[in-house]
CSV table of N, CA and C in Angstrom, one decimal:
chain,number,residue,atom,x,y,z
A,10,VAL,N,0.8,-1.2,0.1
A,10,VAL,CA,0.0,0.0,0.0
A,10,VAL,C,0.9,1.2,-0.1
A,11,LEU,N,0.7,2.2,-0.9
A,11,LEU,CA,1.4,3.4,-1.0
A,11,LEU,C,0.4,4.6,-0.9
A,12,TYR,N,0.7,5.4,0.1
A,12,TYR,CA,-0.1,6.6,0.2
A,12,TYR,C,0.4,7.8,0.8
A,13,ASN,N,-0.2,9.0,0.7
A,13,ASN,CA,0.2,10.1,1.3
A,13,ASN,C,-0.2,10.1,2.8
A,14,VAL,N,0.9,10.3,3.6
A,14,VAL,CA,0.8,10.4,5.2
A,14,VAL,C,-0.2,11.4,5.6
A,15,ALA,N,-0.3,12.4,4.8
A,15,ALA,CA,-1.1,13.7,5.2
A,15,ALA,C,-2.6,13.5,5.0
A,16,GLU,N,-2.9,12.4,4.4
A,16,GLU,CA,-4.5,12.1,4.0
A,16,GLU,C,-5.0,11.0,5.0
A,17,PRO,N,-5.7,11.5,6.1
A,17,PRO,CA,-6.2,10.4,6.9
A,17,PRO,C,-7.2,9.4,6.3
A,18,ASN,N,-7.9,9.8,5.2
A,18,ASN,CA,-8.6,8.9,4.6
A,18,ASN,C,-7.9,7.7,3.9
A,19,SER,N,-6.7,8.0,3.5
A,19,SER,CA,-5.8,7.0,2.9
A,19,SER,C,-5.3,6.0,4.0
A,20,LYS,N,-5.1,6.5,5.2
A,20,LYS,CA,-4.6,5.7,6.2
A,20,LYS,C,-5.8,4.8,6.7
A,21,VAL,N,-7.1,5.2,6.7
A,21,VAL,CA,-8.2,4.4,6.9
A,21,VAL,C,-8.3,3.3,5.8
A,22,GLN,N,-8.1,3.6,4.6
A,22,GLN,CA,-8.2,2.6,3.5
A,22,GLN,C,-7.0,1.6,3.6
A,23,ALA,N,-5.9,2.1,4.0
A,23,ALA,CA,-4.7,1.1,4.2
A,23,ALA,C,-4.9,0.1,5.3
A,24,GLU,N,-5.6,0.6,6.5
A,24,GLU,CA,-6.0,-0.2,7.5
A,24,GLU,C,-6.9,-1.3,7.1
A,25,LEU,N,-7.9,-0.9,6.3
A,25,LEU,CA,-9.0,-1.8,5.9
A,25,LEU,C,-8.3,-3.0,4.9
A,26,VAL,N,-7.4,-2.5,4.1
A,26,VAL,CA,-6.7,-3.4,3.2
A,26,VAL,C,-5.9,-4.4,4.1
A,27,LYS,N,-5.1,-3.9,5.2
A,27,LYS,CA,-4.5,-4.7,6.0
A,27,LYS,C,-5.3,-5.8,6.7
A,28,ALA,N,-6.4,-5.4,7.2
A,28,ALA,CA,-7.4,-6.3,7.9
A,28,ALA,C,-7.9,-7.4,6.9
A,29,GLN,N,-8.4,-7.0,5.7
A,29,GLN,CA,-8.7,-7.9,4.8
A,29,GLN,C,-7.7,-8.8,4.3
A,30,ALA,N,-6.5,-8.4,4.1
A,30,ALA,CA,-5.3,-9.2,3.7
A,30,ALA,C,-5.1,-10.2,4.7
A,31,ALA,N,-5.0,-9.8,5.9
A,31,ALA,CA,-4.8,-10.7,7.0
A,31,ALA,C,-5.6,-11.8,7.1
A,32,LYS,N,-7.0,-11.7,6.8
A,32,LYS,CA,-7.9,-12.8,6.7
A,32,LYS,C,-7.6,-13.7,5.4
A,33,LYS,N,-6.8,-13.3,4.6
A,33,LYS,CA,-6.5,-14.2,3.5
A,33,LYS,C,-5.0,-14.8,3.7
A,34,GLY,N,-4.3,-14.3,4.5
A,34,GLY,CA,-3.0,-14.6,4.9
A,34,GLY,C,-2.0,-14.0,4.0
A,35,VAL,N,-2.4,-12.9,3.5
A,35,VAL,CA,-1.5,-12.0,2.5
A,35,VAL,C,-0.7,-10.8,3.4
A,36,GLU,N,0.6,-10.9,3.3
A,36,GLU,CA,1.3,-9.8,4.0
A,36,GLU,C,1.2,-8.6,3.1
A,37,VAL,N,0.9,-7.5,4.0
A,37,VAL,CA,0.8,-6.2,3.4
A,37,VAL,C,1.9,-5.3,3.9
A,38,VAL,N,2.8,-4.6,3.0
A,38,VAL,CA,3.7,-3.6,3.3
A,38,VAL,C,3.2,-2.3,3.0
A,39,VAL,N,3.3,-1.4,4.1
A,39,VAL,CA,2.8,0.0,3.8
A,39,VAL,C,4.0,0.9,3.7
A,40,LYS,N,3.8,1.9,2.8
A,40,LYS,CA,4.9,2.9,2.5
A,40,LYS,C,4.1,4.2,2.4
A,41,THR,N,4.6,5.2,3.0
A,41,THR,CA,3.9,6.5,2.9
A,41,THR,C,4.9,7.5,2.3
A,42,VAL,N,4.4,8.5,1.8
A,42,VAL,CA,5.2,9.7,1.3
A,42,VAL,C,4.5,10.9,1.7
A,43,SER,N,5.3,12.0,1.7
A,43,SER,CA,4.6,13.3,2.0
A,43,SER,C,4.6,14.2,1.0
A,44,GLU,N,5.3,14.0,-0.1
A,44,GLU,CA,5.3,14.9,-1.2
A,44,GLU,C,5.6,14.2,-2.5
A,45,ALA,N,5.1,14.6,-3.6
A,45,ALA,CA,5.3,14.0,-5.0
A,45,ALA,C,6.8,13.6,-5.3
A,46,ILE,N,7.6,14.3,-4.9
A,46,ILE,CA,9.1,14.0,-5.3
A,46,ILE,C,9.4,12.6,-4.7
A,47,GLU,N,8.8,12.1,-3.8
A,47,GLU,CA,9.2,10.9,-3.1
A,47,GLU,C,8.5,9.5,-3.7
A,48,ILE,N,7.6,9.8,-4.6
A,48,ILE,CA,6.7,8.8,-5.0
A,48,ILE,C,7.6,7.7,-5.9
A,49,SER,N,8.3,8.2,-6.8
A,49,SER,CA,9.1,7.1,-7.7
A,49,SER,C,9.9,6.2,-6.7
A,50,ALA,N,10.7,7.1,-5.9
A,50,ALA,CA,11.6,6.2,-5.0
A,50,ALA,C,10.9,5.3,-4.1
A,51,ALA,N,9.7,5.7,-3.6
A,51,ALA,CA,8.9,4.9,-2.6
A,51,ALA,C,8.5,3.6,-3.4
A,52,THR,N,7.9,3.9,-4.8
A,52,THR,CA,7.5,2.8,-5.5
A,52,THR,C,8.6,1.8,-5.7
A,53,THR,N,9.7,2.3,-6.1
A,53,THR,CA,10.8,1.5,-6.3
A,53,THR,C,11.2,0.7,-5.1
A,54,ALA,N,11.3,1.3,-3.9
A,54,ALA,CA,11.6,0.5,-2.8
A,54,ALA,C,10.6,-0.5,-2.3
A,55,LEU,N,9.2,-0.3,-2.5
A,55,LEU,CA,8.3,-1.4,-2.3
A,55,LEU,C,8.6,-2.7,-3.2
A,56,ILE,N,9.1,-2.3,-4.4
A,56,ILE,CA,9.3,-3.5,-5.4
A,56,ILE,C,10.6,-4.2,-5.0
A,57,GLN,N,11.7,-3.3,-5.0
A,57,GLN,CA,13.1,-3.9,-4.9
A,57,GLN,C,13.4,-4.3,-3.5
A,58,ASN,N,13.1,-3.5,-2.5
A,58,ASN,CA,13.6,-3.7,-1.2
A,58,ASN,C,12.6,-4.7,-0.4
A,59,ASP,N,11.2,-4.4,-0.6
A,59,ASP,CA,10.2,-5.1,0.0
A,59,ASP,C,9.6,-6.3,-0.7
A,60,GLY,N,10.0,-6.3,-2.0
A,60,GLY,CA,9.6,-7.5,-2.8
A,60,GLY,C,8.0,-7.6,-3.1
A,61,VAL,N,7.3,-6.6,-2.9
A,61,VAL,CA,5.9,-6.6,-3.1
A,61,VAL,C,5.5,-7.1,-4.7
A,62,GLN,N,4.4,-7.8,-4.7
A,62,GLN,CA,4.1,-8.3,-6.0
A,62,GLN,C,2.9,-7.5,-6.7
A,63,ALA,N,2.4,-6.6,-5.9
A,63,ALA,CA,1.2,-5.6,-6.4
A,63,ALA,C,1.4,-4.6,-5.5
A,64,ILE,N,0.9,-3.3,-6.0
A,64,ILE,CA,0.7,-2.1,-5.1
A,64,ILE,C,-0.6,-1.7,-5.1
A,65,TYR,N,-1.2,-1.5,-4.0
A,65,TYR,CA,-2.6,-0.8,-3.8
A,65,TYR,C,-2.5,0.7,-3.6
A,66,LEU,N,-3.1,1.5,-4.3
A,66,LEU,CA,-3.3,2.9,-4.1
A,66,LEU,C,-4.7,3.4,-3.8
A,67,PRO,N,-4.8,3.8,-2.6
A,67,PRO,CA,-6.2,4.3,-2.1
A,67,PRO,C,-6.5,5.5,-3.0
A,68,THR,N,-7.8,6.0,-2.6
A,68,THR,CA,-8.3,7.2,-3.2
A,68,THR,C,-7.7,8.4,-2.5
A,69,ASP,N,-6.5,8.5,-3.0
A,69,ASP,CA,-5.5,9.5,-2.4
A,69,ASP,C,-5.1,10.6,-3.5
A,70,ASN,N,-5.4,11.9,-3.0
A,70,ASN,CA,-5.2,13.0,-4.0
A,70,ASN,C,-3.8,13.0,-4.6
A,71,LEU,N,-2.8,12.9,-3.7
A,71,LEU,CA,-1.4,13.0,-4.2
A,71,LEU,C,-1.0,11.9,-5.0
A,72,MET,N,-1.5,10.7,-4.8
A,72,MET,CA,-1.3,9.4,-5.5
A,72,MET,C,-1.9,9.6,-6.9
A,73,ALA,N,-3.1,10.1,-6.9
A,73,ALA,CA,-4.0,10.3,-8.2
A,73,ALA,C,-3.4,11.3,-9.0
A,74,ALA,N,-2.9,12.4,-8.5
A,74,ALA,CA,-2.2,13.4,-9.2
A,74,ALA,C,-0.9,13.0,-9.7
A,75,ASN,N,-0.3,12.0,-9.2
A,75,ASN,CA,1.0,11.6,-9.7
A,75,ASN,C,1.0,10.1,-10.1
A,76,MET,N,-0.2,9.6,-10.5
A,76,MET,CA,-0.3,8.1,-10.9
A,76,MET,C,0.7,7.8,-12.0
A,77,PRO,N,1.0,8.7,-13.0
A,77,PRO,CA,2.0,8.5,-14.0
A,77,PRO,C,3.3,8.0,-13.5
A,78,ALA,N,3.7,8.6,-12.3
A,78,ALA,CA,5.1,8.4,-11.7
A,78,ALA,C,5.1,7.0,-11.1
A,79,VAL,N,3.9,6.6,-10.4
A,79,VAL,CA,3.7,5.3,-9.9
A,79,VAL,C,3.9,4.2,-11.0
A,80,ALA,N,3.0,4.5,-12.1
A,80,ALA,CA,2.8,3.5,-13.1
A,80,ALA,C,4.1,3.4,-13.9
A,81,ALA,N,5.0,4.4,-14.1
A,81,ALA,CA,6.1,4.3,-14.8
A,81,ALA,C,7.1,3.3,-14.2
A,82,VAL,N,7.3,3.4,-12.8
A,82,VAL,CA,8.1,2.5,-12.1
A,82,VAL,C,7.5,1.2,-12.0
A,83,ALA,N,6.3,1.1,-11.7
A,83,ALA,CA,5.6,-0.3,-11.7
A,83,ALA,C,5.4,-1.1,-12.9
A,84,ASP,N,5.2,-0.5,-13.9
A,84,ASP,CA,5.1,-1.1,-15.3
A,84,ASP,C,6.6,-1.5,-15.8
A,85,GLU,N,7.5,-0.7,-15.5
A,85,GLU,CA,8.9,-1.2,-15.8
A,85,GLU,C,9.3,-2.5,-15.2
A,86,MET,N,8.9,-2.4,-13.8
A,86,MET,CA,9.4,-3.6,-13.0
A,86,MET,C,8.4,-4.7,-12.9
A,87,LYS,N,7.3,-4.6,-13.8
A,87,LYS,CA,6.3,-5.6,-14.0
A,87,LYS,C,5.5,-5.9,-12.7
A,88,VAL,N,5.1,-4.9,-12.1
A,88,VAL,CA,4.2,-5.0,-11.0
A,88,VAL,C,2.9,-4.2,-11.2
A,89,PRO,N,1.9,-5.0,-11.0
A,89,PRO,CA,0.5,-4.3,-11.1
A,89,PRO,C,0.2,-3.4,-10.1
A,90,THR,N,-0.7,-2.3,-10.4
A,90,THR,CA,-1.1,-1.4,-9.5
A,90,THR,C,-2.6,-1.5,-9.4
A,91,VAL,N,-3.2,-1.7,-8.2
A,91,VAL,CA,-4.7,-1.9,-8.0
A,91,VAL,C,-5.0,-0.4,-7.4
A,92,CYS,N,-5.9,0.3,-8.0
A,92,CYS,CA,-6.1,1.7,-7.6
A,92,CYS,C,-7.4,1.9,-7.0
A,93,GLY,N,-7.6,2.9,-6.2
A,93,GLY,CA,-8.8,3.1,-5.5
A,93,GLY,C,-9.9,3.7,-6.4
A,94,GLU,N,-9.6,4.2,-7.6
A,94,GLU,CA,-10.7,4.8,-8.4
A,94,GLU,C,-10.2,4.7,-9.9
A,95,SER,N,-11.3,4.7,-10.8
A,95,SER,CA,-11.1,4.6,-12.2
A,95,SER,C,-10.1,5.8,-12.8
A,96,GLY,N,-10.3,6.8,-12.3
A,96,GLY,CA,-9.4,7.9,-12.8
A,96,GLY,C,-7.8,7.6,-12.8
A,97,MET,N,-7.5,6.8,-11.6
A,97,MET,CA,-6.2,6.5,-11.5
A,97,MET,C,-5.8,5.4,-12.6
A,98,VAL,N,-6.7,4.5,-12.9
A,98,VAL,CA,-6.4,3.7,-13.8
A,98,VAL,C,-6.2,4.3,-15.3
A,99,ALA,N,-7.1,5.3,-15.6
A,99,ALA,CA,-7.0,6.0,-16.7
A,99,ALA,C,-5.6,6.6,-16.8
A,100,ALA,N,-5.0,7.1,-15.6
A,100,ALA,CA,-3.7,7.8,-15.6
A,100,ALA,C,-2.6,6.8,-15.5
A,101,GLY,N,-2.8,5.4,-15.8
A,101,GLY,CA,-1.7,4.6,-15.8
A,101,GLY,C,-1.8,3.4,-14.9
A,102,GLY,N,-2.7,3.4,-13.9
A,102,GLY,CA,-2.9,2.2,-13.1
A,102,GLY,C,-3.3,1.0,-13.8
A,103,THR,N,-3.3,-0.1,-13.1
A,103,THR,CA,-3.6,-1.4,-13.9
A,103,THR,C,-5.1,-1.7,-13.7
A,104,ILE,N,-5.6,-1.7,-12.6
A,104,ILE,CA,-7.1,-2.2,-12.4
A,104,ILE,C,-7.7,-1.5,-11.3
A,105,THR,N,-9.1,-1.5,-11.2
A,105,THR,CA,-9.8,-1.1,-10.0
A,105,THR,C,-11.1,-1.8,-10.0
A,106,TYR,N,-11.7,-2.0,-8.8
A,106,TYR,CA,-13.0,-2.4,-8.6
A,106,TYR,C,-13.3,-1.3,-7.4
A,107,SER,N,-14.0,-0.4,-7.7
A,107,SER,CA,-14.1,0.9,-6.8
A,107,SER,C,-15.2,1.6,-6.9
A,108,ILE,N,-15.3,2.6,-6.1
A,108,ILE,CA,-16.3,3.5,-6.2
A,108,ILE,C,-16.6,4.2,-7.4
A,109,ASN,N,-17.9,4.4,-7.6
A,109,ASN,CA,-18.4,5.1,-8.9
A,109,ASN,C,-18.9,6.5,-8.4
A,110,TYR,N,-18.2,7.6,-8.8
A,110,TYR,CA,-18.6,8.7,-8.3
A,110,TYR,C,-19.9,9.2,-8.7
A,111,LYS,N,-20.4,8.8,-9.9
A,111,LYS,CA,-21.8,9.2,-10.3
A,111,LYS,C,-22.8,8.5,-9.2
A,112,SER,N,-22.6,7.2,-8.9
A,112,SER,CA,-23.5,6.5,-8.0
A,112,SER,C,-23.4,7.1,-6.6
A,113,LEU,N,-22.2,7.6,-6.2
A,113,LEU,CA,-22.0,8.3,-4.9
A,113,LEU,C,-22.6,9.6,-4.9
A,114,GLY,N,-22.5,10.3,-5.9
A,114,GLY,CA,-23.2,11.7,-6.2
A,114,GLY,C,-24.7,11.6,-6.0
A,115,TYR,N,-25.3,10.5,-6.7
A,115,TYR,CA,-26.8,10.2,-6.7
A,115,TYR,C,-27.2,10.0,-5.4
A,116,LEU,N,-26.4,9.2,-4.5
A,116,LEU,CA,-26.9,9.1,-3.1
A,116,LEU,C,-26.7,10.2,-2.3
A,117,THR,N,-25.7,11.0,-2.6
A,117,THR,CA,-25.6,12.2,-1.8
A,117,THR,C,-26.7,13.1,-2.2
A,118,GLY,N,-27.1,13.3,-3.4
A,118,GLY,CA,-28.3,14.1,-3.9
A,118,GLY,C,-29.6,13.6,-3.1
A,119,GLU,N,-29.9,12.3,-3.0
A,119,GLU,CA,-31.0,11.9,-2.3
A,119,GLU,C,-31.0,12.3,-0.9
A,120,MET,N,-29.8,12.2,-0.3
A,120,MET,CA,-29.7,12.7,1.1
A,120,MET,C,-29.9,14.3,1.3
A,121,ALA,N,-29.5,15.0,0.5
A,121,ALA,CA,-29.5,16.4,0.3
A,121,ALA,C,-31.1,16.8,0.1
A,122,ALA,N,-31.7,16.1,-0.7
A,122,ALA,CA,-33.1,16.2,-0.9
A,122,ALA,C,-34.0,16.0,0.2
A,123,LYS,N,-33.8,15.1,1.1
A,123,LYS,CA,-34.4,14.7,2.3
A,123,LYS,C,-34.2,16.0,3.2
A,124,ILE,N,-33.0,16.5,3.3
A,124,ILE,CA,-32.7,17.6,4.1
A,124,ILE,C,-33.5,18.8,3.8
A,125,LEU,N,-33.4,19.2,2.4
A,125,LEU,CA,-34.0,20.3,1.9
A,125,LEU,C,-35.6,20.2,2.0
A,126,SER,N,-36.1,19.0,2.0
A,126,SER,CA,-37.6,18.8,2.2
A,126,SER,C,-38.0,18.9,3.6
A,127,GLY,N,-36.9,19.1,4.5
A,127,GLY,CA,-37.3,19.4,5.9
A,127,GLY,C,-37.0,18.3,6.9
A,128,THR,N,-36.4,17.2,6.4
A,128,THR,CA,-36.1,16.2,7.4
A,128,THR,C,-34.7,16.6,8.2
A,129,PRO,N,-34.8,16.8,9.4
A,129,PRO,CA,-33.7,17.0,10.2
A,129,PRO,C,-32.4,16.1,9.9
A,130,CYS,N,-31.2,16.8,9.8
A,130,CYS,CA,-29.9,16.0,9.4
A,130,CYS,C,-29.9,14.8,10.2
A,131,ASN,N,-30.1,14.9,11.5
A,131,ASN,CA,-29.9,13.6,12.4
A,131,ASN,C,-30.8,12.5,12.2
A,132,GLN,N,-32.0,12.8,11.3
A,132,GLN,CA,-32.9,11.7,11.0
A,132,GLN,C,-32.7,11.3,9.5
A,133,VAL,N,-31.7,11.7,8.8
A,133,VAL,CA,-31.3,11.1,7.7
A,133,VAL,C,-30.2,10.1,7.8
A,134,PRO,N,-30.6,8.9,7.5
A,134,PRO,CA,-29.7,7.8,7.8
A,134,PRO,C,-28.5,7.8,6.8
A,135,SER,N,-27.3,7.4,7.4
A,135,SER,CA,-26.0,7.4,6.5
A,135,SER,C,-26.2,6.2,5.6
A,136,THR,N,-25.5,6.1,4.5
A,136,THR,CA,-25.6,5.1,3.6
A,136,THR,C,-24.3,4.9,2.9
A,137,SER,N,-24.0,3.8,2.2
A,137,SER,CA,-23.0,3.7,1.4
A,137,SER,C,-23.4,3.1,0.1
A,138,VAL,N,-22.5,3.0,-1.0
A,138,VAL,CA,-22.8,2.7,-2.2
A,138,VAL,C,-22.5,1.2,-2.1
A,139,ASP,N,-23.6,0.3,-2.5
A,139,ASP,CA,-23.5,-1.2,-2.6
A,139,ASP,C,-22.8,-1.6,-3.9
A,140,ALA,N,-22.7,-2.8,-4.1
A,140,ALA,CA,-22.0,-3.4,-5.2
A,140,ALA,C,-22.3,-3.0,-6.6
A,141,SER,N,-23.8,-2.7,-6.6
A,141,SER,CA,-24.2,-2.2,-7.9
A,141,SER,C,-23.8,-0.7,-8.3
A,142,GLY,N,-23.2,-0.1,-7.3
A,142,GLY,CA,-22.7,1.3,-7.5
A,142,GLY,C,-21.2,1.4,-7.6
A,143,LEU,N,-20.5,0.1,-7.7
A,143,LEU,CA,-19.1,0.1,-7.9
A,143,LEU,C,-18.8,-0.2,-9.4
A,144,GLU,N,-17.6,0.1,-9.7
A,144,GLU,CA,-17.2,0.0,-11.1
A,144,GLU,C,-15.9,-0.7,-11.2
A,145,VAL,N,-15.7,-1.5,-12.4
A,145,VAL,CA,-14.5,-2.2,-12.7
A,145,VAL,C,-13.8,-1.4,-14.0
A,146,ALA,N,-12.5,-1.0,-13.8
A,146,ALA,CA,-11.7,-0.5,-14.9
A,146,ALA,C,-10.5,-1.1,-15.1
A,147,ILE,N,-10.1,-1.3,-16.2
A,147,ILE,CA,-8.7,-1.9,-16.4
A,147,ILE,C,-8.0,-1.1,-17.4
A,148,ASN,N,-6.7,-1.1,-17.3
A,148,ASN,CA,-5.8,-0.3,-18.2
A,148,ASN,C,-5.2,-1.5,-19.2
A,149,GLU,N,-5.9,-1.6,-20.4
A,149,GLU,CA,-5.3,-2.5,-21.3
A,149,GLU,C,-3.8,-2.5,-21.6
A,150,THR,N,-3.2,-1.4,-21.7
A,150,THR,CA,-1.8,-1.3,-21.9
A,150,THR,C,-1.0,-2.0,-20.8
A,151,SER,N,-1.4,-1.7,-19.6
A,151,SER,CA,-0.8,-2.2,-18.4
A,151,SER,C,-0.9,-3.7,-18.3
A,152,ILE,N,-2.3,-4.1,-18.5
A,152,ILE,CA,-2.5,-5.5,-18.5
A,152,ILE,C,-1.7,-6.4,-19.4
A,153,LYS,N,-1.6,-5.7,-20.6
A,153,LYS,CA,-0.8,-6.4,-21.7
A,153,LYS,C,0.7,-6.4,-21.3
A,154,ASN,N,1.2,-5.3,-20.8
A,154,ASN,CA,2.6,-5.2,-20.6
A,154,ASN,C,2.9,-6.3,-19.4
A,155,LEU,N,1.9,-6.4,-18.5
A,155,LEU,CA,2.3,-7.3,-17.3
A,155,LEU,C,2.0,-8.7,-17.6
A,156,GLY,N,1.4,-9.0,-18.8
A,156,GLY,CA,1.0,-10.4,-19.3
A,156,GLY,C,-0.1,-11.1,-18.4
A,157,ILE,N,-1.1,-10.1,-18.0
A,157,ILE,CA,-2.2,-10.7,-17.1
A,157,ILE,C,-3.3,-11.0,-18.0
A,158,GLU,N,-3.8,-12.2,-17.8
A,158,GLU,CA,-5.1,-12.6,-18.5
A,158,GLU,C,-6.2,-12.2,-17.5
A,159,VAL,N,-7.1,-11.4,-18.0
A,159,VAL,CA,-8.2,-10.9,-17.2
A,159,VAL,C,-9.4,-11.9,-17.6
A,160,PRO,N,-10.0,-12.5,-16.5
A,160,PRO,CA,-11.1,-13.4,-16.6
A,160,PRO,C,-12.4,-12.8,-17.3
A,161,GLN,N,-13.1,-13.5,-18.1
A,161,GLN,CA,-14.3,-13.0,-18.7
A,161,GLN,C,-15.1,-12.4,-17.7
A,162,SER,N,-15.2,-13.1,-16.3
A,162,SER,CA,-16.2,-12.7,-15.4
A,162,SER,C,-16.0,-11.1,-15.0
A,163,ILE,N,-14.6,-10.8,-15.1
A,163,ILE,CA,-14.2,-9.3,-14.8
A,163,ILE,C,-14.4,-8.5,-16.0
A,164,LYS,N,-14.1,-9.0,-17.1
A,164,LYS,CA,-14.3,-8.2,-18.4
A,164,LYS,C,-15.9,-7.8,-18.5
A,165,ASP,N,-16.7,-8.7,-18.1
A,165,ASP,CA,-18.3,-8.5,-18.2
A,165,ASP,C,-18.7,-7.5,-17.3
A,166,LYS,N,-17.9,-7.0,-16.3
A,166,LYS,CA,-18.2,-5.9,-15.3
A,166,LYS,C,-17.6,-4.5,-15.7
A,167,LEU,N,-16.7,-4.6,-16.9
A,167,LEU,CA,-16.1,-3.3,-17.1
A,167,LEU,C,-17.0,-2.2,-17.3
A,168,ASN,N,-16.7,-1.0,-16.8
A,168,ASN,CA,-17.4,0.2,-17.1
A,168,ASN,C,-16.6,1.0,-18.1
A,169,LYS,N,-17.1,0.9,-19.3
A,169,LYS,CA,-16.2,1.6,-20.4
A,169,LYS,C,-16.7,3.0,-20.8
């Protein structure tokens, strides 16, 4: 997991990844950066020093803005990147099964409509996007470079 230490949301996502990976017996290595200039070196260190076989990048503004730097190193070293959202895949990441901002915006709009209709905020239940509001995106160039065969079951879920 690679993320910006200044983004608490990224730390939360890293902790969720670690918890799920532990259930599967997968070791997780976490590396943080504090500025863009550190990203290439951190990516290289994860692969060369820590021997990671894939890198997860949460929905992190610094990582998203600098995805080409991560992708350049990861693709050259033949390591896939699993991204927190599809924009990061479009910018060079390998794959995502993630939040769909349109679905999230729709839910947010429904909540806002309830509040604007007079429902007190504390009576509007919190919600989250379910599986139907998630999206799959793959970077064909990265997949090809890495020699990954994407199963048809995943291709069928692609949001193009």
